[in-house]
Amino acid sequence: MPHRDSQDRFWPRHMVEVIPAPGDTALIIIDMQYLDAHPDFGLAKKAAESGRTDIYEHLFSRLPRVITNIQRLQKLCRETGIEVIFIKIQSYTQDGRDLSPGYKAKGMQCPPGSKEAQILEEIQPVGDEIVLPKLSTSAFTSTPIDQLLRYMGITKLLVCGVNTNYCVETFIRDAFDRGYEVILLEDCCAAIVEEHHRVTCEEVDDIFCKVHSTENILQAIEQNRPVGKNPGKYRGRRGT
């Protein structure tokens, strides 16, 4: 594999810093659901039944910190009027016949009303926050998220969730190609393999997005907090 310095000659890493602010920014939470982000359900349950609990050891050791950081972001985004949008794997049919061929092949069965289709309890949507079921790896190919973001005037995306090197990375690349300014929240993401998370963050940084910590983005949002009336309250939302 070429050294990063040699890659930079062909892919210059000089992205302009993204400044999140109410009105043009959304927090995008990807696949934080019982299907793939809880040890007792979905994919982890299947792995345990086959005697392979080791597969998810790193993921589930990291997720408590990820969930805490997402909660912190949700709270501030709701207070300041930044949209909070959830993307989850879920078919529209009970038998999953509408899932992409890739999801069918991987056994990503997640029908409406199932436990696996639910967002984790700790970070569930509130009020009228948007939840988009997706049928494939990319939310941009199997949900109306692009139209929704454009209709709401959103151009900047704070992205988090699982898995960093799968659906999160795919979302970031697709968003970049569509002209969105993207921030990957490194400590709000996780992957099954630690090295895959690290490499993904390194490779997308300053090419497809900016990579930041939760703390950095919380500070940036605070600096752009509207003065006066509470936008979150004005828009009919409540905090966690």
Short mmCIF file of C-alpha atoms in Angstrom, two decimals:
data_model
loop_
_atom_site.label_atom_id
_atom_site.label_comp_id
_atom_site.label_asym_id
_atom_site.label_seq_id
_atom_site.Cartn_x
_atom_site.Cartn_y
_atom_site.Cartn_z
CA MET A 1 0.00 0.00 0.00
CA PRO A 2 1.45 3.44 -0.95
CA HIS A 3 2.62 5.66 1.86
CA ARG A 4 0.21 8.43 2.81
CA ASP A 5 2.72 11.12 1.75
CA SER A 6 2.79 9.73 -1.79
CA GLN A 7 -1.02 9.53 -1.86
CA ASP A 8 -1.28 13.18 -0.84
CA ARG A 9 0.39 14.26 -4.08
CA PHE A 10 -2.63 12.94 -5.96
CA TRP A 11 -5.28 13.66 -3.31
CA PRO A 12 -4.37 17.02 -1.74
CA ARG A 13 -5.56 17.29 1.87
CA HIS A 14 -6.56 20.95 2.06
CA MET A 15 -10.26 21.02 2.96
CA VAL A 16 -11.70 24.20 4.41
CA GLU A 17 -12.78 23.87 8.04
CA VAL A 18 -16.50 23.18 8.51
CA ILE A 19 -18.29 25.49 10.97
CA PRO A 20 -21.49 23.88 12.34
CA ALA A 21 -24.39 26.24 13.02
CA PRO A 22 -28.18 26.05 13.50
CA GLY A 23 -30.10 26.33 10.25
CA ASP A 24 -27.60 24.71 7.92
CA THR A 25 -26.30 21.75 9.97
CA ALA A 26 -27.65 18.32 10.89
CA LEU A 27 -26.39 15.58 13.19
CA ILE A 28 -26.62 12.28 11.30
CA ILE A 29 -26.73 9.14 13.47
CA ILE A 30 -26.13 5.98 11.44
CA ASP A 31 -27.26 2.44 12.33
CA MET A 32 -27.19 2.89 16.11
CA GLN A 33 -29.84 0.22 16.56
CA TYR A 34 -30.34 -3.16 18.22
CA LEU A 35 -29.50 -5.00 14.98
CA ASP A 36 -25.81 -4.15 15.00
CA ALA A 37 -25.07 -2.06 18.11
CA HIS A 38 -26.24 -4.23 21.02
CA PRO A 39 -24.64 -7.43 22.34
CA ASP A 40 -27.94 -9.22 23.04
CA PHE A 41 -29.71 -8.83 19.71
CA GLY A 42 -29.28 -9.06 15.96
CA LEU A 43 -25.88 -9.79 14.50
CA ALA A 44 -24.12 -10.15 17.86
CA LYS A 45 -26.73 -12.64 19.04
CA LYS A 46 -26.21 -14.72 15.90
CA ALA A 47 -22.45 -14.63 16.42
CA ALA A 48 -22.86 -15.77 20.04
CA GLU A 49 -25.12 -18.63 18.99
CA SER A 50 -22.38 -19.83 16.64
CA GLY A 51 -19.73 -19.52 19.37
CA ARG A 52 -18.05 -16.40 17.95
CA THR A 53 -18.55 -13.78 20.65
CA ASP A 54 -14.96 -12.66 20.05
CA ILE A 55 -15.93 -11.02 16.76
CA TYR A 56 -17.63 -8.10 18.48
CA GLU A 57 -15.42 -7.68 21.55
CA HIS A 58 -13.80 -4.44 20.42
CA LEU A 59 -17.03 -2.93 19.10
CA PHE A 60 -18.94 -3.44 22.33
CA SER A 61 -16.05 -2.32 24.50
CA ARG A 62 -16.03 1.01 22.63
CA LEU A 63 -19.78 1.58 22.27
CA PRO A 64 -20.49 2.89 25.81
CA ARG A 65 -18.17 5.85 25.19
CA VAL A 66 -19.64 6.34 21.72
CA ILE A 67 -23.18 6.42 23.13
CA THR A 68 -22.20 8.92 25.83
CA ASN A 69 -20.66 11.24 23.25
CA ILE A 70 -23.68 10.99 20.97
CA GLN A 71 -25.92 11.87 23.93
CA ARG A 72 -23.85 15.00 24.57
CA LEU A 73 -24.18 16.04 20.94
CA GLN A 74 -27.90 15.30 20.84
CA LYS A 75 -28.49 17.48 23.88
CA LEU A 76 -26.66 20.51 22.50
CA CYS A 77 -28.04 20.10 18.97
CA ARG A 78 -31.58 19.98 20.32
CA GLU A 79 -30.97 23.02 22.50
CA THR A 80 -29.58 25.06 19.61
CA GLY A 81 -31.98 23.94 16.87
CA ILE A 82 -29.59 21.73 14.90
CA GLU A 83 -31.50 18.91 13.21
CA VAL A 84 -30.98 15.40 14.61
CA ILE A 85 -31.58 12.74 11.94
CA PHE A 86 -31.45 8.97 12.37
CA ILE A 87 -30.68 6.41 9.69
CA LYS A 88 -31.36 2.76 10.39
CA ILE A 89 -31.36 -0.55 8.58
CA GLN A 90 -34.95 -1.71 8.11
CA SER A 91 -37.00 -3.26 5.35
CA TYR A 92 -40.49 -2.02 4.53
CA THR A 93 -41.72 -5.62 4.28
CA GLN A 94 -41.83 -8.33 6.93
CA ASP A 95 -39.91 -10.85 4.80
CA GLY A 96 -37.23 -8.38 3.67
CA ARG A 97 -37.86 -8.91 -0.04
CA ASP A 98 -37.25 -5.20 -0.63
CA LEU A 99 -33.71 -5.23 0.83
CA SER A 100 -30.73 -4.76 -1.47
CA PRO A 101 -29.16 -7.97 -2.83
CA GLY A 102 -26.11 -7.33 -0.65
CA TYR A 103 -28.14 -7.04 2.53
CA LYS A 104 -30.13 -10.15 1.65
CA ALA A 105 -26.92 -12.11 1.10
CA LYS A 106 -25.61 -11.00 4.50
CA GLY A 107 -28.83 -11.92 6.30
CA MET A 108 -29.58 -8.36 7.39
CA GLN A 109 -33.16 -9.22 8.25
CA CYS A 110 -34.69 -6.29 10.09
CA PRO A 111 -38.46 -5.99 9.56
CA PRO A 112 -40.70 -3.17 10.80
CA GLY A 113 -41.66 -3.56 14.45
CA SER A 114 -38.74 -5.82 15.31
CA LYS A 115 -36.42 -5.13 18.23
CA GLU A 116 -33.51 -5.04 15.80
CA ALA A 117 -35.11 -2.15 13.91
CA GLN A 118 -35.32 0.04 17.01
CA ILE A 119 -32.83 2.79 17.77
CA LEU A 120 -30.89 2.14 20.99
CA GLU A 121 -32.89 3.29 24.02
CA GLU A 122 -30.14 5.62 25.26
CA ILE A 123 -30.23 7.78 22.13
CA GLN A 124 -33.79 7.43 20.85
CA PRO A 125 -35.43 10.15 18.74
CA VAL A 126 -37.57 12.77 20.46
CA GLY A 127 -40.45 14.82 19.11
CA ASP A 128 -40.64 14.86 15.34
CA GLU A 129 -37.00 14.00 14.64
CA ILE A 130 -36.60 12.27 11.30
CA VAL A 131 -35.89 8.52 11.18
CA LEU A 132 -35.07 7.06 7.77
CA PRO A 133 -35.14 3.29 7.13
CA LYS A 134 -32.53 2.25 4.55
CA LEU A 135 -32.41 -0.86 2.40
CA SER A 136 -28.74 -0.79 1.49
CA THR A 137 -25.33 0.31 2.74
CA SER A 138 -25.75 3.86 1.47
CA ALA A 139 -28.53 6.04 2.81
CA PHE A 140 -28.18 8.20 -0.29
CA THR A 141 -29.24 5.34 -2.58
CA SER A 142 -32.12 3.89 -0.55
CA THR A 143 -33.64 6.81 1.40
CA PRO A 144 -34.80 10.33 0.43
CA ILE A 145 -32.17 11.93 2.67
CA ASP A 146 -30.65 14.05 -0.10
CA GLN A 147 -34.00 15.65 -0.94
CA LEU A 148 -34.86 16.17 2.73
CA LEU A 149 -31.57 17.88 3.51
CA ARG A 150 -31.88 20.18 0.50
CA TYR A 151 -35.50 21.05 1.31
CA MET A 152 -34.42 22.01 4.84
CA GLY A 153 -31.47 24.07 3.61
CA ILE A 154 -28.92 21.82 5.30
CA THR A 155 -25.43 21.85 3.79
CA LYS A 156 -23.26 20.67 6.71
CA LEU A 157 -23.38 17.21 8.25
CA LEU A 158 -22.03 15.92 11.57
CA VAL A 159 -21.76 12.17 11.05
CA CYS A 160 -21.55 9.40 13.65
CA GLY A 161 -22.54 5.78 14.23
CA VAL A 162 -21.49 2.30 13.16
CA ASN A 163 -19.61 0.81 11.47
CA THR A 164 -16.97 3.43 10.72
CA ASN A 165 -15.52 1.57 7.74
CA TYR A 166 -18.85 0.41 6.31
CA CYS A 167 -22.03 2.47 6.32
CA VAL A 168 -20.50 5.55 7.97
CA GLU A 169 -17.69 5.83 5.43
CA THR A 170 -20.07 5.14 2.54
CA PHE A 171 -22.37 7.92 3.74
CA ILE A 172 -19.49 10.37 4.03
CA ARG A 173 -18.17 9.69 0.53
CA ASP A 174 -21.64 9.94 -0.99
CA ALA A 175 -22.35 13.19 0.89
CA PHE A 176 -19.06 14.68 -0.29
CA ASP A 177 -19.87 13.81 -3.92
CA ARG A 178 -23.19 15.61 -3.54
CA GLY A 179 -21.57 18.80 -2.30
CA TYR A 180 -22.16 18.58 1.45
CA GLU A 181 -19.60 19.74 3.98
CA VAL A 182 -18.99 16.84 6.32
CA ILE A 183 -17.49 16.30 9.76
CA LEU A 184 -16.76 12.76 10.96
CA LEU A 185 -17.05 12.58 14.74
CA GLU A 186 -14.22 10.14 15.46
CA ASP A 187 -15.14 9.32 19.05
CA CYS A 188 -18.82 8.92 18.15
CA CYS A 189 -18.07 6.03 15.79
CA ALA A 190 -16.94 2.44 16.14
CA ALA A 191 -15.96 -0.54 14.02
CA ILE A 192 -15.69 -4.26 14.64
CA VAL A 193 -11.91 -4.06 14.18
CA GLU A 194 -10.04 -1.21 15.87
CA GLU A 195 -7.53 -0.86 13.04
CA HIS A 196 -10.32 -0.51 10.48
CA HIS A 197 -11.72 2.45 12.42
CA ARG A 198 -8.32 4.11 12.66
CA VAL A 199 -7.45 3.64 9.00
CA THR A 200 -10.84 4.88 7.82
CA CYS A 201 -10.57 8.08 9.88
CA GLU A 202 -7.07 8.67 8.56
CA GLU A 203 -7.98 8.06 4.92
CA VAL A 204 -11.11 10.23 4.72
CA ASP A 205 -9.70 13.15 6.74
CA ASP A 206 -9.15 16.29 4.66
CA ILE A 207 -10.24 14.49 1.48
CA PHE A 208 -13.92 13.67 1.98
CA CYS A 209 -14.50 15.32 5.37
CA LYS A 210 -12.92 16.86 8.43
CA VAL A 211 -12.35 14.50 11.36
CA HIS A 212 -12.98 15.93 14.82
CA SER A 213 -13.62 14.90 18.41
CA THR A 214 -16.91 15.42 20.20
CA GLU A 215 -15.32 18.06 22.42
CA ASN A 216 -14.12 20.13 19.46
CA ILE A 217 -17.56 20.14 17.85
CA LEU A 218 -19.40 20.92 21.08
CA GLN A 219 -17.18 23.97 21.47
CA ALA A 220 -17.78 25.00 17.85
CA ILE A 221 -21.56 24.73 18.25
CA GLU A 222 -21.46 26.73 21.48
CA GLN A 223 -19.53 29.48 19.73
CA ASN A 224 -22.30 29.70 17.11
CA ARG A 225 -25.20 29.33 19.55
CA PRO A 226 -27.99 31.82 18.68
CA VAL A 227 -28.53 34.61 21.17
CA GLY A 228 -32.01 35.08 22.62
CA LYS A 229 -34.87 32.66 22.11
CA ASN A 230 -34.13 28.93 22.34
CA PRO A 231 -34.38 27.59 18.75
CA GLY A 232 -34.96 24.04 19.94
CA LYS A 233 -37.91 25.11 22.09
CA TYR A 234 -39.22 27.36 19.30
CA ARG A 235 -39.27 24.43 16.89
CA GLY A 236 -41.26 22.26 19.26
CA ARG A 237 -38.40 20.05 20.39
CA ARG A 238 -37.41 19.01 23.86
CA GLY A 239 -33.99 18.08 25.18
CA THR A 240 -32.97 14.72 26.59
#
